[in-house]
PDB file of C-alpha atoms and ligand atoms in Angstrom:
ATOM      1  CA  MET A   1      14.405   1.360   2.921  1.00 86.00           C
ATOM      2  CA  SER A   2      15.236  -1.352   0.242  1.00 96.00           C
ATOM      3  CA  GLY A   3      12.936  -2.505  -2.351  1.00 97.00           C
ATOM      4  CA  ILE A   4      12.877  -4.557  -5.425  1.00 98.00           C
ATOM      5  CA  ILE A   5      10.159  -4.679  -8.290  1.00 98.00           C
ATOM      6  CA  LEU A   6       9.456  -8.043  -9.740  1.00 98.00           C
ATOM      7  CA  CYS A   7       7.613  -7.787 -13.012  1.00 98.00           C
ATOM      8  CA  ARG A   8       5.933 -10.051 -15.711  1.00 98.00           C
ATOM      9  CA  SER A   9       4.955  -8.289 -18.751  1.00 98.00           C
ATOM     10  CA  LYS A  10       4.105  -9.950 -21.986  1.00 97.00           C
ATOM     11  CA  TYR A  11       3.287  -6.746 -23.947  1.00 97.00           C
ATOM     12  CA  GLY A  12       5.034  -3.663 -22.210  1.00 97.00           C
ATOM     13  CA  ALA A  13       2.499  -2.064 -20.272  1.00 98.00           C
ATOM     14  CA  SER A  14       3.078  -3.755 -16.778  1.00 98.00           C
ATOM     15  CA  ALA A  15       6.891  -3.340 -17.606  1.00 98.00           C
ATOM     16  CA  LYS A  16       6.368   0.563 -18.321  1.00 98.00           C
ATOM     17  CA  TYR A  17       4.504   0.936 -14.786  1.00 98.00           C
ATOM     18  CA  ALA A  18       7.611  -1.062 -13.381  1.00 98.00           C
ATOM     19  CA  GLU A  19      10.064   1.574 -14.895  1.00 98.00           C
ATOM     20  CA  TRP A  20       7.983   4.617 -13.660  1.00 98.00           C
ATOM     21  CA  ILE A  21       8.122   2.981 -10.354  1.00 98.00           C
ATOM     22  CA  SER A  22      11.769   2.246 -10.348  1.00 98.00           C
ATOM     23  CA  GLU A  23      12.410   5.845 -11.752  1.00 98.00           C
ATOM     24  CA  GLU A  24      10.515   7.279  -8.464  1.00 97.00           C
ATOM     25  CA  THR A  25      11.931   4.983  -5.905  1.00 97.00           C
ATOM     26  CA  GLY A  26      15.304   3.875  -7.342  1.00 97.00           C
ATOM     27  CA  PHE A  27      14.085   0.067  -6.704  1.00 98.00           C
ATOM     28  CA  LYS A  28      15.563  -2.093  -9.411  1.00 98.00           C
ATOM     29  CA  VAL A  29      13.244  -4.210 -11.578  1.00 98.00           C
ATOM     30  CA  VAL A  30      13.812  -7.756 -12.404  1.00 98.00           C
ATOM     31  CA  ASP A  31      11.844  -9.891 -14.675  1.00 98.00           C
ATOM     32  CA  THR A  32       9.774 -12.295 -12.158  1.00 98.00           C
ATOM     33  CA  LYS A  33      10.689 -15.445 -14.517  1.00 98.00           C
ATOM     34  CA  ASN A  34      14.351 -14.796 -13.311  1.00 98.00           C
ATOM     35  CA  ALA A  35      13.763 -13.981  -9.943  1.00 98.00           C
ATOM     36  CA  ASP A  36      15.620 -15.707  -7.146  1.00 98.00           C
ATOM     37  CA  ILE A  37      13.771 -15.912  -3.742  1.00 98.00           C
ATOM     38  CA  LYS A  38      17.392 -15.858  -1.727  1.00 97.00           C
ATOM     39  CA  GLU A  39      17.854 -12.428  -3.565  1.00 98.00           C
ATOM     40  CA  VAL A  40      14.397 -11.054  -3.281  1.00 98.00           C
ATOM     41  CA  ALA A  41      14.147 -11.956   0.626  1.00 97.00           C
ATOM     42  CA  LYS A  42      17.056  -9.506   1.085  1.00 97.00           C
ATOM     43  CA  TYR A  43      14.949  -6.399   0.510  1.00 97.00           C
ATOM     44  CA  ASP A  44      12.460  -4.828   2.831  1.00 96.00           C
ATOM     45  CA  THR A  45       9.981  -4.031   0.141  1.00 97.00           C
ATOM     46  CA  VAL A  46       8.957  -6.358  -2.667  1.00 98.00           C
ATOM     47  CA  ILE A  47       6.646  -4.925  -5.357  1.00 98.00           C
ATOM     48  CA  ILE A  48       5.305  -7.727  -7.536  1.00 98.00           C
ATOM     49  CA  GLY A  49       3.349  -6.734 -11.039  1.00 98.00           C
ATOM     50  CA  GLY A  50       1.835  -8.093 -13.860  1.00 98.00           C
ATOM     51  CA  GLY A  51      -0.221  -8.213 -16.816  1.00 98.00           C
ATOM     52  CA  VAL A  52      -3.939  -9.420 -16.285  1.00 97.00           C
ATOM     53  CA  TYR A  53      -4.373 -12.620 -18.695  1.00 96.00           C
ATOM     54  CA  ALA A  54      -7.931 -13.945 -17.947  1.00 92.00           C
ATOM     55  CA  SER A  55      -8.138 -12.071 -14.791  1.00 94.00           C
ATOM     56  CA  SER A  56      -4.805 -14.087 -13.602  1.00 97.00           C
ATOM     57  CA  ILE A  57      -1.752 -11.469 -12.809  1.00 98.00           C
ATOM     58  CA  GLY A  58       1.236 -12.456 -14.721  1.00 98.00           C
ATOM     59  CA  GLY A  59       3.920 -14.042 -12.359  1.00 98.00           C
ATOM     60  CA  ILE A  60       1.855 -14.180  -9.314  1.00 98.00           C
ATOM     61  CA  ALA A  61       2.848 -17.792  -9.030  1.00 98.00           C
ATOM     62  CA  PHE A  62       6.162 -16.316  -7.557  1.00 98.00           C
ATOM     63  CA  LEU A  63       4.470 -14.732  -4.548  1.00 98.00           C
ATOM     64  CA  LYS A  64       2.166 -17.744  -3.878  1.00 97.00           C
ATOM     65  CA  LYS A  65       5.271 -20.186  -3.724  1.00 97.00           C
ATOM     66  CA  ASN A  66       7.531 -18.003  -1.746  1.00 98.00           C
ATOM     67  CA  TYR A  67       5.448 -16.103   0.597  1.00 97.00           C
ATOM     68  CA  ALA A  68       6.720 -18.157   3.492  1.00 97.00           C
ATOM     69  CA  ALA A  69      10.097 -16.366   2.784  1.00 97.00           C
ATOM     70  CA  LEU A  70       8.555 -12.734   2.242  1.00 97.00           C
ATOM     71  CA  LYS A  71       6.320 -12.857   5.430  1.00 92.00           C
ATOM     72  CA  GLY A  72       6.935  -9.567   7.567  1.00 92.00           C
ATOM     73  CA  LYS A  73       8.018  -7.463   4.145  1.00 96.00           C
ATOM     74  CA  GLN A  74       6.223  -4.708   2.958  1.00 97.00           C
ATOM     75  CA  ILE A  75       4.640  -6.527  -0.330  1.00 98.00           C
ATOM     76  CA  ILE A  76       2.401  -4.596  -2.853  1.00 98.00           C
ATOM     77  CA  VAL A  77       0.820  -6.204  -6.062  1.00 98.00           C
ATOM     78  CA  TYR A  78      -0.110  -4.246  -8.933  1.00 98.00           C
ATOM     79  CA  SER A  79      -1.917  -5.525 -12.177  1.00 98.00           C
ATOM     80  CA  CYS A  80      -2.356  -4.208 -15.577  1.00 97.00           C
ATOM     81  CA  GLY A  81      -5.363  -4.782 -17.587  1.00 96.00           C
ATOM     82  CA  ALA A  82      -6.817  -3.593 -20.864  1.00 94.00           C
ATOM     83  CA  ALA A  83     -10.123  -2.637 -18.908  1.00 93.00           C
ATOM     84  CA  PRO A  84     -10.254   0.991 -17.313  1.00 93.00           C
ATOM     85  CA  TYR A  85     -10.116   1.090 -13.619  1.00 93.00           C
ATOM     86  CA  ASP A  86     -13.487  -0.060 -11.749  1.00 92.00           C
ATOM     87  CA  ASP A  87     -13.875  -1.463  -8.308  1.00 94.00           C
ATOM     88  CA  GLU A  88     -15.416  -4.515  -9.621  1.00 93.00           C
ATOM     89  CA  ILE A  89     -12.260  -5.152 -11.884  1.00 94.00           C
ATOM     90  CA  LEU A  90      -9.958  -4.697  -8.934  1.00 96.00           C
ATOM     91  CA  GLU A  91     -12.345  -7.288  -6.861  1.00 96.00           C
ATOM     92  CA  ILE A  92     -12.288  -9.946  -9.658  1.00 95.00           C
ATOM     93  CA  VAL A  93      -8.578  -9.561  -9.962  1.00 97.00           C
ATOM     94  CA  ARG A  94      -8.099  -9.692  -6.378  1.00 97.00           C
ATOM     95  CA  ASN A  95     -10.441 -12.585  -5.649  1.00 97.00           C
ATOM     96  CA  LYS A  96      -8.669 -14.710  -8.277  1.00 97.00           C
ATOM     97  CA  ASN A  97      -5.150 -14.030  -7.347  1.00 98.00           C
ATOM     98  CA  LEU A  98      -4.977 -13.315  -3.721  1.00 98.00           C
ATOM     99  CA  LYS A  99      -6.669 -15.838  -1.548  1.00 96.00           C
ATOM    100  CA  GLY A 100      -6.099 -16.999   2.125  1.00 95.00           C
ATOM    101  CA  GLU A 101      -3.236 -15.657   3.526  1.00 94.00           C
ATOM    102  CA  LEU A 102      -2.426 -13.354   0.718  1.00 97.00           C
ATOM    103  CA  ALA A 103      -5.851 -11.779   0.996  1.00 96.00           C
ATOM    104  CA  ASP A 104      -4.652  -8.732   2.752  1.00 95.00           C
ATOM    105  CA  ILE A 105      -1.759  -7.790   0.624  1.00 98.00           C
ATOM    106  CA  PRO A 106      -2.372  -4.370  -1.000  1.00 98.00           C
ATOM    107  CA  CYS A 107      -3.458  -4.956  -4.886  1.00 98.00           C
ATOM    108  CA  PHE A 108      -3.643  -2.219  -7.448  1.00 98.00           C
ATOM    109  CA  TYR A 109      -4.855  -2.182 -10.830  1.00 98.00           C
ATOM    110  CA  PHE A 110      -3.835   0.195 -13.713  1.00 98.00           C
ATOM    111  CA  GLN A 111      -5.104   0.281 -17.281  1.00 96.00           C
ATOM    112  CA  GLY A 112      -2.577  -1.077 -19.611  1.00 97.00           C
ATOM    113  CA  MET A 113      -2.366  -1.446 -23.477  1.00 96.00           C
ATOM    114  CA  TRP A 114      -4.122  -3.520 -26.323  1.00 95.00           C
ATOM    115  CA  ASP A 115      -2.880  -4.655 -29.633  1.00 94.00           C
ATOM    116  CA  LEU A 116      -4.370  -7.580 -31.178  1.00 93.00           C
ATOM    117  CA  GLU A 117      -2.287  -7.581 -34.132  1.00 92.00           C
ATOM    118  CA  GLY A 118       1.087  -7.672 -31.864  1.00 94.00           C
ATOM    119  CA  MET A 119      -0.191 -10.742 -30.014  1.00 96.00           C
ATOM    120  CA  ASN A 120       1.081 -14.184 -30.257  1.00 96.00           C
ATOM    121  CA  PHE A 121      -1.341 -16.481 -31.982  1.00 96.00           C
ATOM    122  CA  THR A 122      -2.950 -17.992 -28.952  1.00 97.00           C
ATOM    123  CA  ASP A 123      -3.556 -14.698 -27.070  1.00 96.00           C
ATOM    124  CA  LYS A 124      -5.000 -13.190 -30.362  1.00 95.00           C
ATOM    125  CA  ALA A 125      -7.325 -16.080 -30.999  1.00 95.00           C
ATOM    126  CA  MET A 126      -8.491 -15.914 -27.374  1.00 94.00           C
ATOM    127  CA  CYS A 127      -8.678 -12.185 -27.372  1.00 94.00           C
ATOM    128  CA  LYS A 128     -10.711 -12.298 -30.742  1.00 94.00           C
ATOM    129  CA  MET A 129     -13.122 -14.595 -29.312  1.00 94.00           C
ATOM    130  CA  TYR A 130     -13.619 -12.460 -26.207  1.00 93.00           C
ATOM    131  CA  VAL A 131     -14.386  -9.519 -28.383  1.00 93.00           C
ATOM    132  CA  LYS A 132     -16.700 -11.607 -30.645  1.00 93.00           C
ATOM    133  CA  MET A 133     -18.444 -12.688 -27.539  1.00 94.00           C
ATOM    134  CA  LEU A 134     -19.031  -9.118 -26.366  1.00 93.00           C
ATOM    135  CA  ASP A 135     -20.118  -8.025 -29.770  1.00 91.00           C
ATOM    136  CA  LYS A 136     -23.012 -10.570 -29.604  1.00 94.00           C
ATOM    137  CA  LYS A 137     -23.996  -9.415 -26.095  1.00 92.00           C
ATOM    138  CA  ASP A 138     -27.208  -7.310 -25.704  1.00 93.00           C
ATOM    139  CA  PRO A 139     -25.711  -3.678 -25.517  1.00 90.00           C
ATOM    140  CA  SER A 140     -27.825  -2.971 -22.350  1.00 92.00           C
ATOM    141  CA  THR A 141     -25.821  -5.929 -20.448  1.00 93.00           C
ATOM    142  CA  ILE A 142     -22.182  -4.480 -21.285  1.00 92.00           C
ATOM    143  CA  LYS A 143     -20.509  -3.184 -18.422  1.00 90.00           C
ATOM    144  CA  ALA A 144     -18.570   0.117 -18.527  1.00 85.00           C
ATOM    145  CA  TRP A 145     -15.202  -1.821 -18.015  1.00 87.00           C
ATOM    146  CA  GLU A 146     -16.283  -3.999 -21.011  1.00 90.00           C
ATOM    147  CA  LYS A 147     -16.739  -1.106 -23.535  1.00 87.00           C
ATOM    148  CA  PRO A 148     -13.226  -0.388 -24.349  1.00 86.00           C
ATOM    149  CA  PHE A 149     -12.596  -3.882 -25.636  1.00 88.00           C
ATOM    150  CA  LEU A 150     -15.359  -3.452 -28.095  1.00 87.00           C
ATOM    151  CA  GLU A 151     -14.184   0.022 -29.063  1.00 87.00           C
ATOM    152  CA  ALA A 152     -10.594  -0.861 -29.356  1.00 89.00           C
ATOM    153  CA  LYS A 153     -11.078  -4.213 -31.552  1.00 84.00           C
ATOM    154  CA  ASP A 154      -8.047  -4.068 -34.129  1.00 85.00           C
ATOM    155  CA  LYS A 155      -7.016  -0.657 -32.819  1.00 91.00           C
ATOM    156  CA  LYS A 156      -3.644  -0.354 -31.028  1.00 94.00           C
ATOM    157  CA  CYS A 157      -4.415   1.506 -27.540  1.00 95.00           C
ATOM    158  CA  ASP A 158      -1.891   2.761 -24.991  1.00 96.00           C
ATOM    159  CA  TRP A 159      -3.692   3.817 -21.864  1.00 96.00           C
ATOM    160  CA  THR A 160      -0.877   3.630 -19.493  1.00 98.00           C
ATOM    161  CA  ASP A 161      -0.312   6.569 -17.390  1.00 98.00           C
ATOM    162  CA  LYS A 162       2.160   7.473 -14.560  1.00 98.00           C
ATOM    163  CA  LYS A 163      -0.670   9.465 -12.594  1.00 97.00           C
ATOM    164  CA  TYR A 164      -2.572   5.781 -11.773  1.00 97.00           C
ATOM    165  CA  LEU A 165       0.607   5.037  -9.831  1.00 98.00           C
ATOM    166  CA  GLU A 166      -0.125   7.382  -6.989  1.00 98.00           C
ATOM    167  CA  PRO A 167      -2.270   5.269  -4.689  1.00 98.00           C
ATOM    168  CA  LEU A 168       0.629   2.634  -4.940  1.00 98.00           C
ATOM    169  CA  PHE A 169       3.214   5.386  -4.056  1.00 98.00           C
ATOM    170  CA  ALA A 170       1.069   6.342  -1.139  1.00 97.00           C
ATOM    171  CA  GLU A 171       0.809   2.595  -0.040  1.00 97.00           C
ATOM    172  CA  LEU A 172       4.802   2.627  -0.226  1.00 97.00           C
ATOM    173  CA  ARG A 173       5.182   5.699   2.045  1.00 94.00           C
ATOM    174  CA  LYS A 174       3.420   3.913   4.779  1.00 91.00           C
ATOM    175  CA  GLY A 175       6.229   1.462   4.717  1.00 82.00           C
ATOM    176  CA  GLU A 176       8.479   4.256   5.140  1.00 80.00           C
ATOM    177  CA  LYS A 177       6.911   5.333   8.533  1.00 64.00           C
ATOM    178  CA  SER A 178       6.783   1.752  10.036  1.00 59.00           C
TER     179      SER A 178
HETATM  180  C1  FMN B 201      -4.641 -13.687 -23.210  1.00 82.35           C
HETATM  181  C2  FMN B 201      -5.123 -12.315 -22.879  1.00 82.35           C
HETATM  182  C3  FMN B 201      -6.143 -12.381 -21.878  1.00 82.35           C
HETATM  183  C4  FMN B 201      -6.112 -10.875 -21.559  1.00 82.35           C
HETATM  184  N1  FMN B 201      -7.354 -10.981 -20.366  1.00 82.35           N
HETATM  185  C5  FMN B 201      -7.646  -9.775 -19.886  1.00 82.35           C
HETATM  186  C6  FMN B 201      -8.826  -9.568 -18.770  1.00 82.35           C
HETATM  187  O1  FMN B 201      -9.131 -10.628 -18.242  1.00 82.35           O
HETATM  188  N2  FMN B 201      -8.827  -8.496 -18.161  1.00 82.35           N
HETATM  189  C7  FMN B 201      -8.191  -7.140 -18.850  1.00 82.35           C
HETATM  190  O2  FMN B 201      -8.489  -6.211 -18.563  1.00 82.35           O
HETATM  191  N3  FMN B 201      -7.217  -7.464 -19.902  1.00 82.35           N
HETATM  192  C8  FMN B 201      -7.022  -8.365 -20.358  1.00 82.35           C
HETATM  193  N4  FMN B 201      -6.245  -8.688 -21.208  1.00 82.35           N
HETATM  194  C9  FMN B 201      -5.339  -7.489 -21.856  1.00 82.35           C
HETATM  195  C10 FMN B 201      -4.139  -7.291 -21.078  1.00 82.35           C
HETATM  196  O3  FMN B 201      -4.302  -7.073 -19.615  1.00 82.35           O
HETATM  197  C11 FMN B 201      -3.339  -5.991 -21.597  1.00 82.35           C
HETATM  198  O4  FMN B 201      -2.959  -6.182 -22.917  1.00 82.35           O
HETATM  199  C12 FMN B 201      -2.170  -5.857 -20.592  1.00 82.35           C
HETATM  200  O5  FMN B 201      -1.684  -4.571 -21.234  1.00 82.35           O
HETATM  201  C13 FMN B 201      -1.205  -6.832 -20.390  1.00 82.35           C
HETATM  202  O6  FMN B 201      -0.053  -6.390 -19.716  1.00 82.35           O
HETATM  203  P1  FMN B 201       1.398  -6.171 -20.291  1.00 82.35           P
HETATM  204  O7  FMN B 201       1.457  -5.274 -21.640  1.00 82.35           O
HETATM  205  O8  FMN B 201       2.069  -6.117 -19.198  1.00 82.35           O
HETATM  206  O9  FMN B 201       1.782  -7.690 -20.918  1.00 82.35           O
HETATM  207  C14 FMN B 201      -5.674  -9.827 -21.985  1.00 82.35           C
HETATM  208  C15 FMN B 201      -4.906  -9.973 -22.759  1.00 82.35           C
HETATM  209  C16 FMN B 201      -4.348 -11.326 -23.356  1.00 82.35           C
HETATM  210  C17 FMN B 201      -3.374 -11.394 -24.556  1.00 82.35           C
END
């Protein structure tokens, strides 16, 4: 079974997961922004992953644009955000990014990193506003997956963990059998 990993990572977390997947599978990692569909279409398995930015998965446009050329292959999507895993988070990300004919593609969510100081100007401003908005909320209405944003604030956090990849590896093994 041949495979490739496409990844779009601004701050390193999804790239770290891509490297871990690569170590396990031997698949090469390509930055989605440099991916060529003619090359990608040569593989049996295509894993597309990226950071979550305002619920959108980085690089997901590549899948939307090129789905016709990838139909019939084993396609797996993973996303990586600062919020800890929660079924609600996965549903938000899935509904925003995998609509229509993409809705049945297996999609995973892993917790990533948070570093306000390391963000570019626009991202930092946006994330600061988000934390401020959470800060003003009635604490009883704050969801479990929103709490880490408040706790992290200016602190640099890395929640990445290889163990989160187990369900993705299990999904990959289904492709080996077919
Ligand atoms: C502009 C911006 C928007 C973000 N929006 C979300 C979000 O909607 N949900 C979330 O869980 N994390 C969000 N984050 C946090 C990132 O998903 C997190 O830092 C992740 O590690 C990014 O992936 P990367 O490290 O591969 O770039 C956001 C970060 C930035 C900079």
